[in-house]
Tab-separated table of C-alpha atoms in Angstrom:
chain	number	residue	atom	x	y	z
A	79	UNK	CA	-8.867	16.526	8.198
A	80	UNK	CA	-6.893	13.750	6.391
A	81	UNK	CA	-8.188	10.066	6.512
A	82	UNK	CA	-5.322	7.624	7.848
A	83	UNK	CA	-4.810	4.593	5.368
A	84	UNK	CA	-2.242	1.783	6.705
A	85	UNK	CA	-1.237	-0.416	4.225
A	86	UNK	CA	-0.315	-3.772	5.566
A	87	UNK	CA	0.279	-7.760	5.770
A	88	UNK	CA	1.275	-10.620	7.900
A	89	UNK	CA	4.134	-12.081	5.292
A	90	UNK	CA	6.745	-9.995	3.594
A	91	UNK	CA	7.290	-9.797	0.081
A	92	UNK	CA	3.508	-9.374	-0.679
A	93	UNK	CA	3.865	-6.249	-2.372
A	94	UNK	CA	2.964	-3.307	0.489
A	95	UNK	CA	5.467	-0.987	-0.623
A	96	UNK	CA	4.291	-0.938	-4.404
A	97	UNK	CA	0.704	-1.106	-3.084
A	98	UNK	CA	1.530	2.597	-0.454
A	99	UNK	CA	3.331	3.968	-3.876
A	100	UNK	CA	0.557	3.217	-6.118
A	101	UNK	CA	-1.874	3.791	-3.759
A	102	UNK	CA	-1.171	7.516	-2.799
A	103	UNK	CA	-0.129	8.007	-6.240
A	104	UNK	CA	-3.714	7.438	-7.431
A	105	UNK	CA	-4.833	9.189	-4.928
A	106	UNK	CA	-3.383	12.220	-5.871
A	107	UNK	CA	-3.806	11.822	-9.714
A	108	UNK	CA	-7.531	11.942	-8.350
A	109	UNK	CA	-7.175	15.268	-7.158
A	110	UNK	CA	-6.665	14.397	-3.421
A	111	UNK	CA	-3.391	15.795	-1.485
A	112	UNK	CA	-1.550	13.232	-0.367
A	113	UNK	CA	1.288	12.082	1.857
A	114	UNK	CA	2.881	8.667	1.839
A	115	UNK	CA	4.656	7.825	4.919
A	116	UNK	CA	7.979	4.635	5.419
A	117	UNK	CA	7.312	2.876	8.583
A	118	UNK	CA	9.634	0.679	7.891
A	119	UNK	CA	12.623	1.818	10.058
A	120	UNK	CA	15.828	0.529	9.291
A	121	UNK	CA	14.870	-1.259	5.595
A	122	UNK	CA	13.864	2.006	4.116
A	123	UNK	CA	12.371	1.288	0.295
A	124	UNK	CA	9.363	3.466	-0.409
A	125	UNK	CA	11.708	6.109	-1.046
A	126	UNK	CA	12.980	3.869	-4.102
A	127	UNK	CA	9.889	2.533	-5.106
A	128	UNK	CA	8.886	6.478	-5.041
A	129	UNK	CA	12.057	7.721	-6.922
A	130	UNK	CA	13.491	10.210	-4.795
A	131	UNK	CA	16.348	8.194	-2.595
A	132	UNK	CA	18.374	10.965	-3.927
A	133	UNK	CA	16.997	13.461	-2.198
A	134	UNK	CA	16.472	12.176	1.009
A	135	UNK	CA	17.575	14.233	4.104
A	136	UNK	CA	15.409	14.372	7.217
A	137	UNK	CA	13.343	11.209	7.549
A	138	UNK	CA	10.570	10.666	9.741
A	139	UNK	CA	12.280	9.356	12.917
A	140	UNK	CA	14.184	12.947	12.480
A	141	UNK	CA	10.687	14.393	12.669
A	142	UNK	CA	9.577	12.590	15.368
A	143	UNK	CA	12.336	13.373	17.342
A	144	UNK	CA	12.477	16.509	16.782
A	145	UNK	CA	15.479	17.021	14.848
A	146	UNK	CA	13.834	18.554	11.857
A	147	UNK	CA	10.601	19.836	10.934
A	148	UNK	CA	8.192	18.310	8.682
A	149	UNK	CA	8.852	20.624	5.804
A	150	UNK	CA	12.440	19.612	6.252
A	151	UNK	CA	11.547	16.187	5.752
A	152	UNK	CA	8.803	15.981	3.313
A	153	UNK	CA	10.080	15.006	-0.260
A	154	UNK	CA	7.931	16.612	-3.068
A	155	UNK	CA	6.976	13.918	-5.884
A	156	UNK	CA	8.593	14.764	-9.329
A	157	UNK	CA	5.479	13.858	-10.818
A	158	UNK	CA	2.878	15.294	-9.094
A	159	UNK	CA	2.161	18.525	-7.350
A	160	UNK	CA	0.023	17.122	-4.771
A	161	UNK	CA	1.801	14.206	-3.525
A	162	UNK	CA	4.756	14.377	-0.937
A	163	UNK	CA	6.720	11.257	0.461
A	164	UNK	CA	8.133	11.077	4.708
A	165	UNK	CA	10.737	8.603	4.253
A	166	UNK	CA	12.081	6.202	6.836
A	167	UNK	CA	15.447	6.155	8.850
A	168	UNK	CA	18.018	3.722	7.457
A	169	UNK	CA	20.603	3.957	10.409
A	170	UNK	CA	17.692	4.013	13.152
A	171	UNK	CA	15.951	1.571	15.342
A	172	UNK	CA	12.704	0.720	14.792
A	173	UNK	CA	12.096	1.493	18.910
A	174	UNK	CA	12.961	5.209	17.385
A	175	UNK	CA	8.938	5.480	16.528
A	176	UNK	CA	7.285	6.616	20.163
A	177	UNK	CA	3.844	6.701	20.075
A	178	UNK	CA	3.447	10.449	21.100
A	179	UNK	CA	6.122	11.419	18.567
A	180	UNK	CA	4.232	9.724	15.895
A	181	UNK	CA	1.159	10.350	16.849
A	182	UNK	CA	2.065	14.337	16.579
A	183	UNK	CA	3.179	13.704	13.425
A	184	UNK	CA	0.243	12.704	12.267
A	185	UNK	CA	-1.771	15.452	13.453
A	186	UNK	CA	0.003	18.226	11.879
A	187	UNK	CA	-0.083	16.235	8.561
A	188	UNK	CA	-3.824	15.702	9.450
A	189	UNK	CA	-4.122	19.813	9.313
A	190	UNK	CA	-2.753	20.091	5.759
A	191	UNK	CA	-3.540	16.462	3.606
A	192	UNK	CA	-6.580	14.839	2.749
A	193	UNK	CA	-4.965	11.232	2.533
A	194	UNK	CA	-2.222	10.423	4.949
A	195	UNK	CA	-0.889	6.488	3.732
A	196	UNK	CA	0.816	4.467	6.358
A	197	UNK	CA	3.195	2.002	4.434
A	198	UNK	CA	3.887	-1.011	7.195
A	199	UNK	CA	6.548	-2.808	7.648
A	200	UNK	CA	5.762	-6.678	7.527
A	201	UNK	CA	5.103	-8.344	10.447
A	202	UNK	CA	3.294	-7.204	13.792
A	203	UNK	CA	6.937	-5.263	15.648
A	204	UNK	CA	6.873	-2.490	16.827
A	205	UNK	CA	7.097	-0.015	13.279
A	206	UNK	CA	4.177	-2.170	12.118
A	207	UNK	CA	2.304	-1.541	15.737
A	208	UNK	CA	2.806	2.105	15.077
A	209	UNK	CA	1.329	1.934	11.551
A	210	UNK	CA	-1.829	-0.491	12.646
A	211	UNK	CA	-2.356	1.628	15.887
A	212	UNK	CA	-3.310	4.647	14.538
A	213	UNK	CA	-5.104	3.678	11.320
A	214	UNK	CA	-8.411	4.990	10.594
A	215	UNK	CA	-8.885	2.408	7.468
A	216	UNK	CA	-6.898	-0.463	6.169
A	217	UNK	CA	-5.819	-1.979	3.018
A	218	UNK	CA	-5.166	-5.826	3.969
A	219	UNK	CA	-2.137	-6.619	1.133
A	220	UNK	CA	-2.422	-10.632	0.349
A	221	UNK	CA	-1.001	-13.108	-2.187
A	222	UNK	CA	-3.211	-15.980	-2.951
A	223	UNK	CA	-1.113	-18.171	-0.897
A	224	UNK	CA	-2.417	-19.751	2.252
A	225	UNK	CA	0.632	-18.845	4.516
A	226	UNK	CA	-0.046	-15.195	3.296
A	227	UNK	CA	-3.848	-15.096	3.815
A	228	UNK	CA	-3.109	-16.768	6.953
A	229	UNK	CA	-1.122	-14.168	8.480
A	230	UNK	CA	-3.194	-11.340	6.508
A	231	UNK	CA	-6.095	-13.015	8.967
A	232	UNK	CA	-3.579	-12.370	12.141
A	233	UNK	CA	-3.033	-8.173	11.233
A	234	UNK	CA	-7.397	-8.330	10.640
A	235	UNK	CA	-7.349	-9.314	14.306
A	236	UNK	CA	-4.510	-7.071	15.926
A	237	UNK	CA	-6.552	-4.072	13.867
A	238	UNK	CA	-10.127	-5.218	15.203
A	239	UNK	CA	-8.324	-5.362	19.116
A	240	UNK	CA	-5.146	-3.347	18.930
A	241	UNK	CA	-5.996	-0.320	17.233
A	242	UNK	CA	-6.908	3.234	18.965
A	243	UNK	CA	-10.101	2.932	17.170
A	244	UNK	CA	-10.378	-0.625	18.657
A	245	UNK	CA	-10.115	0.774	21.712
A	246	UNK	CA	-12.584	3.057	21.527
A	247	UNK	CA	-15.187	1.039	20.436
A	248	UNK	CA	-14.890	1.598	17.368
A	249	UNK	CA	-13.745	-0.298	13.755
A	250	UNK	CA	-11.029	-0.078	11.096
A	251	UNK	CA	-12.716	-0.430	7.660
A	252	UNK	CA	-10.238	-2.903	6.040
A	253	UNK	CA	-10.460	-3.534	2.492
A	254	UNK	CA	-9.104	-6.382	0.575
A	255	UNK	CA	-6.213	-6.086	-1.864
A	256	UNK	CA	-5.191	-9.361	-3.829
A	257	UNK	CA	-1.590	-8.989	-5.233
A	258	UNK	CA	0.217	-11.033	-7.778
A	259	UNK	CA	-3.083	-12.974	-8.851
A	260	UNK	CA	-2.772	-15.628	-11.714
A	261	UNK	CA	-6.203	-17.171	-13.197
A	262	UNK	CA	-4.138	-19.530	-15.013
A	263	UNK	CA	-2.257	-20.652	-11.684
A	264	UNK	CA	-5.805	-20.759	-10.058
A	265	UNK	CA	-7.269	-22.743	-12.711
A	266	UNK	CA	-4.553	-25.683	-12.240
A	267	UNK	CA	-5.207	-25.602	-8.491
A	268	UNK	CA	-1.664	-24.088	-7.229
A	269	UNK	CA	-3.254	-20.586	-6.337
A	270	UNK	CA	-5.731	-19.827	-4.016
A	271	UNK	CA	-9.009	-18.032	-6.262
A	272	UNK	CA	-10.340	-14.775	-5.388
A	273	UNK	CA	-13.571	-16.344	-3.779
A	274	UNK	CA	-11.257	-18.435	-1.745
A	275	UNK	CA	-9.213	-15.824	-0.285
A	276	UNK	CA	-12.885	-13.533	0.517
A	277	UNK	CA	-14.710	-16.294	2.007
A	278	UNK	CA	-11.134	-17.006	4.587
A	279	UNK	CA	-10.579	-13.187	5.424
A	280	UNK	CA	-14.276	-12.192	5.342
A	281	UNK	CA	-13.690	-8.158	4.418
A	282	UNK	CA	-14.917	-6.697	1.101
A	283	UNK	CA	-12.971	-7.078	-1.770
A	284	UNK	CA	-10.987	-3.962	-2.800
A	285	UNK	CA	-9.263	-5.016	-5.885
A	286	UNK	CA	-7.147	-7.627	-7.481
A	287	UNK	CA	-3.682	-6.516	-8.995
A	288	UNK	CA	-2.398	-9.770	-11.662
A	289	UNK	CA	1.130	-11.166	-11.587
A	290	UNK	CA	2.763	-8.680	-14.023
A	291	UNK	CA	6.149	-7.680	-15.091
A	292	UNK	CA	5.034	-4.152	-14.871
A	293	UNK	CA	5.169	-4.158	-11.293
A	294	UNK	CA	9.021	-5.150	-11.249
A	295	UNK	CA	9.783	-2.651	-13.899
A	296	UNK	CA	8.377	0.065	-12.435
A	297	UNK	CA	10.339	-0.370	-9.096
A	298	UNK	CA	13.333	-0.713	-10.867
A	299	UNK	CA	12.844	2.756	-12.461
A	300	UNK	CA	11.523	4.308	-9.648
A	301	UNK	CA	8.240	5.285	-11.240
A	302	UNK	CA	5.229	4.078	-9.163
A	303	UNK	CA	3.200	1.824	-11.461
A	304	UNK	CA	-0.171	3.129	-11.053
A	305	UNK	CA	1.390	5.833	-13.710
A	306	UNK	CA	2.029	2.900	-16.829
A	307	UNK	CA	-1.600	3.131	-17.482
A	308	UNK	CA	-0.924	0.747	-20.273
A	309	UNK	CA	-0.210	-2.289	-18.152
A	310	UNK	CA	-2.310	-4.374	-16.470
A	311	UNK	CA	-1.242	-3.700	-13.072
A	312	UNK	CA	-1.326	-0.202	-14.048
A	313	UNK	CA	-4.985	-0.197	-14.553
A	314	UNK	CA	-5.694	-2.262	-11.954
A	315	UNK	CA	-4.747	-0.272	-8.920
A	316	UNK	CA	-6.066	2.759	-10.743
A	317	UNK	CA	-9.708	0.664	-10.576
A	318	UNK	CA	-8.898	0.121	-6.918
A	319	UNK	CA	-8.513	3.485	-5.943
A	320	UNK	CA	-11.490	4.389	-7.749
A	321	UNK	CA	-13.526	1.811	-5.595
A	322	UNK	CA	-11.736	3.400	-3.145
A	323	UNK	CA	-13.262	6.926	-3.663
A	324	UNK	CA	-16.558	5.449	-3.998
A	325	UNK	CA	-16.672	4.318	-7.889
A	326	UNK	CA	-18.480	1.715	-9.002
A	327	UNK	CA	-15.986	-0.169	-11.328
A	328	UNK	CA	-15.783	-3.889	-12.233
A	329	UNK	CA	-13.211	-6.147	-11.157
A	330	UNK	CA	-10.852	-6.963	-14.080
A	331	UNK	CA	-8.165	-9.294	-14.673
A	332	UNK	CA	-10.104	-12.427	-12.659
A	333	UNK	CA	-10.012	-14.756	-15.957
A	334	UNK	CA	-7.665	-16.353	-17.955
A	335	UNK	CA	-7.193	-14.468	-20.971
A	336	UNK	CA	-8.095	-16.367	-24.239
A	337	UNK	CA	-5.529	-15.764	-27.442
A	338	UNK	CA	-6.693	-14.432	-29.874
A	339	UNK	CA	-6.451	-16.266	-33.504
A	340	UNK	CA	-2.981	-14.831	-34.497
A	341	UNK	CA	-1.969	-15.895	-31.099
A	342	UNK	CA	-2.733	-19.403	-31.842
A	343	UNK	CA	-0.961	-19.516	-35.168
A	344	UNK	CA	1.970	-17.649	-34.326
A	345	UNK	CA	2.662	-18.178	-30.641
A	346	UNK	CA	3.129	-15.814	-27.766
């Protein structure tokens, strides 16, 4: 039976999509089968993030309305064998998702992944109600901004009281995932530190991705950036996914990084 991951914020712009494509990417680099799902009716962009816009034909609102089946709909990943992407509906609104459609959904992916990844829409409408409602675990995607780990704060407590778990008695396990982090920022006071942003959100610390140009490249090209092990941001959400799974890894990337001699000299 397949665990259900929703990625999510308050604020947009925080980096969810890269996190959902990065995310299940890892995930099934690791050996796990996984499916990435596009909440986001309307605004679809995991599908670009994910490379495959191309191929698009069913989406999920198409599923969920019973238009086309599931193996219609699912896109393969060029990449990897084990991964498949449910993209969103560009041309549909977001009132589309109905929770028993979804929720079936879900259930026959349950049957046949081991990961299913919820990418949310910002925000708490109704796509990102669908997303929170049926999660089984969270990743909480902040910048180190207080208007973003403000509204992170505000999805913590629609999870903790909104959720089907929630109302069951039961808990979401939310994890902490720090996006866009820049010790030298934090060291001159305009960025929130890592300690800062654990001690106002209280959840356990997941992972902390830095401010990288990676990141931007690998959207452009479509290429989820979890796979450019040789970047910082690369590594990073490969470490998180490993925490993830249960791996005992150290957090990188949390200092400022001191040149080396040559640097000095000769400048960049």
């Amino acid at each position: 039976m397949a665990k259900i991951i929703v990625v999510t914020s308050g604020k947009g712009g925080v980096g969810k999509t890269t996190t959902s494509a990065a995310f299940s990417a890892a995930l099934a680099m690791k050996g796990h089968k996984t499916v990435v799902i596009d909440f986001d009716v309307g605004l679809r962009n995991l599908d670009l993030v994910m490379g495959c816009e191309r191929r698009v034909v069913y989406d999920f609102v198409n599923v969920v309305q019973g238009e086309a089946s599931l193996k219609q709909a699912l896109i393969k990943d060029k990449r990897l064998d084990n991964l498949f992407v449910l993209p969103a509906s560009q041309t549909r609104d977001k009132d589309a998702l109905k929770p028993e459609g979804v929720e079936k959904v879900l259930n026959d992916l349950r049957a046949e992944f081991d990961y299913i990844v919820c990418d949310s829409p910002a925000g708490i409408e109704h796509g990102a109600q669908m997303a929170l409602y049926f999660a089984e675990e969270a990743v909480i995607v902040t910048n180190p901004e207080v208007s973003s780990v403000r509204d992170s704060d505000r999805i913590i407590g629609i999870l903790q009281s909104k959720s089907r778990l929630a109302e069951e008695g039961k808990s979401v396990k939310e994890h902490l995932l720090l996006t866009r982090y820049n010790p030298e920022r934090v060291e001159r006071g305009e960025m929130l530190s890592v300690q800062d942003v654990e001690d106002i959100l209280a959840i356990p610390l997941l992972g902390v991705i830095p401010e990288s140009e990676a990141v931007l490249k690998a959207s452009n090209q479509g290429v989820p950036v979890v796979h450019d092990d040789a970047s910082d941001a690369g590594q990073a959400y490969d470490d998180a996914v490993s925490r993830y799974l249960g791996e005992d890894r150290p957090h990188r990337f949390l200092e400022k990084q001191k040149k080396g001699f040559l640097k000095r000299v000769f400048g960049g």
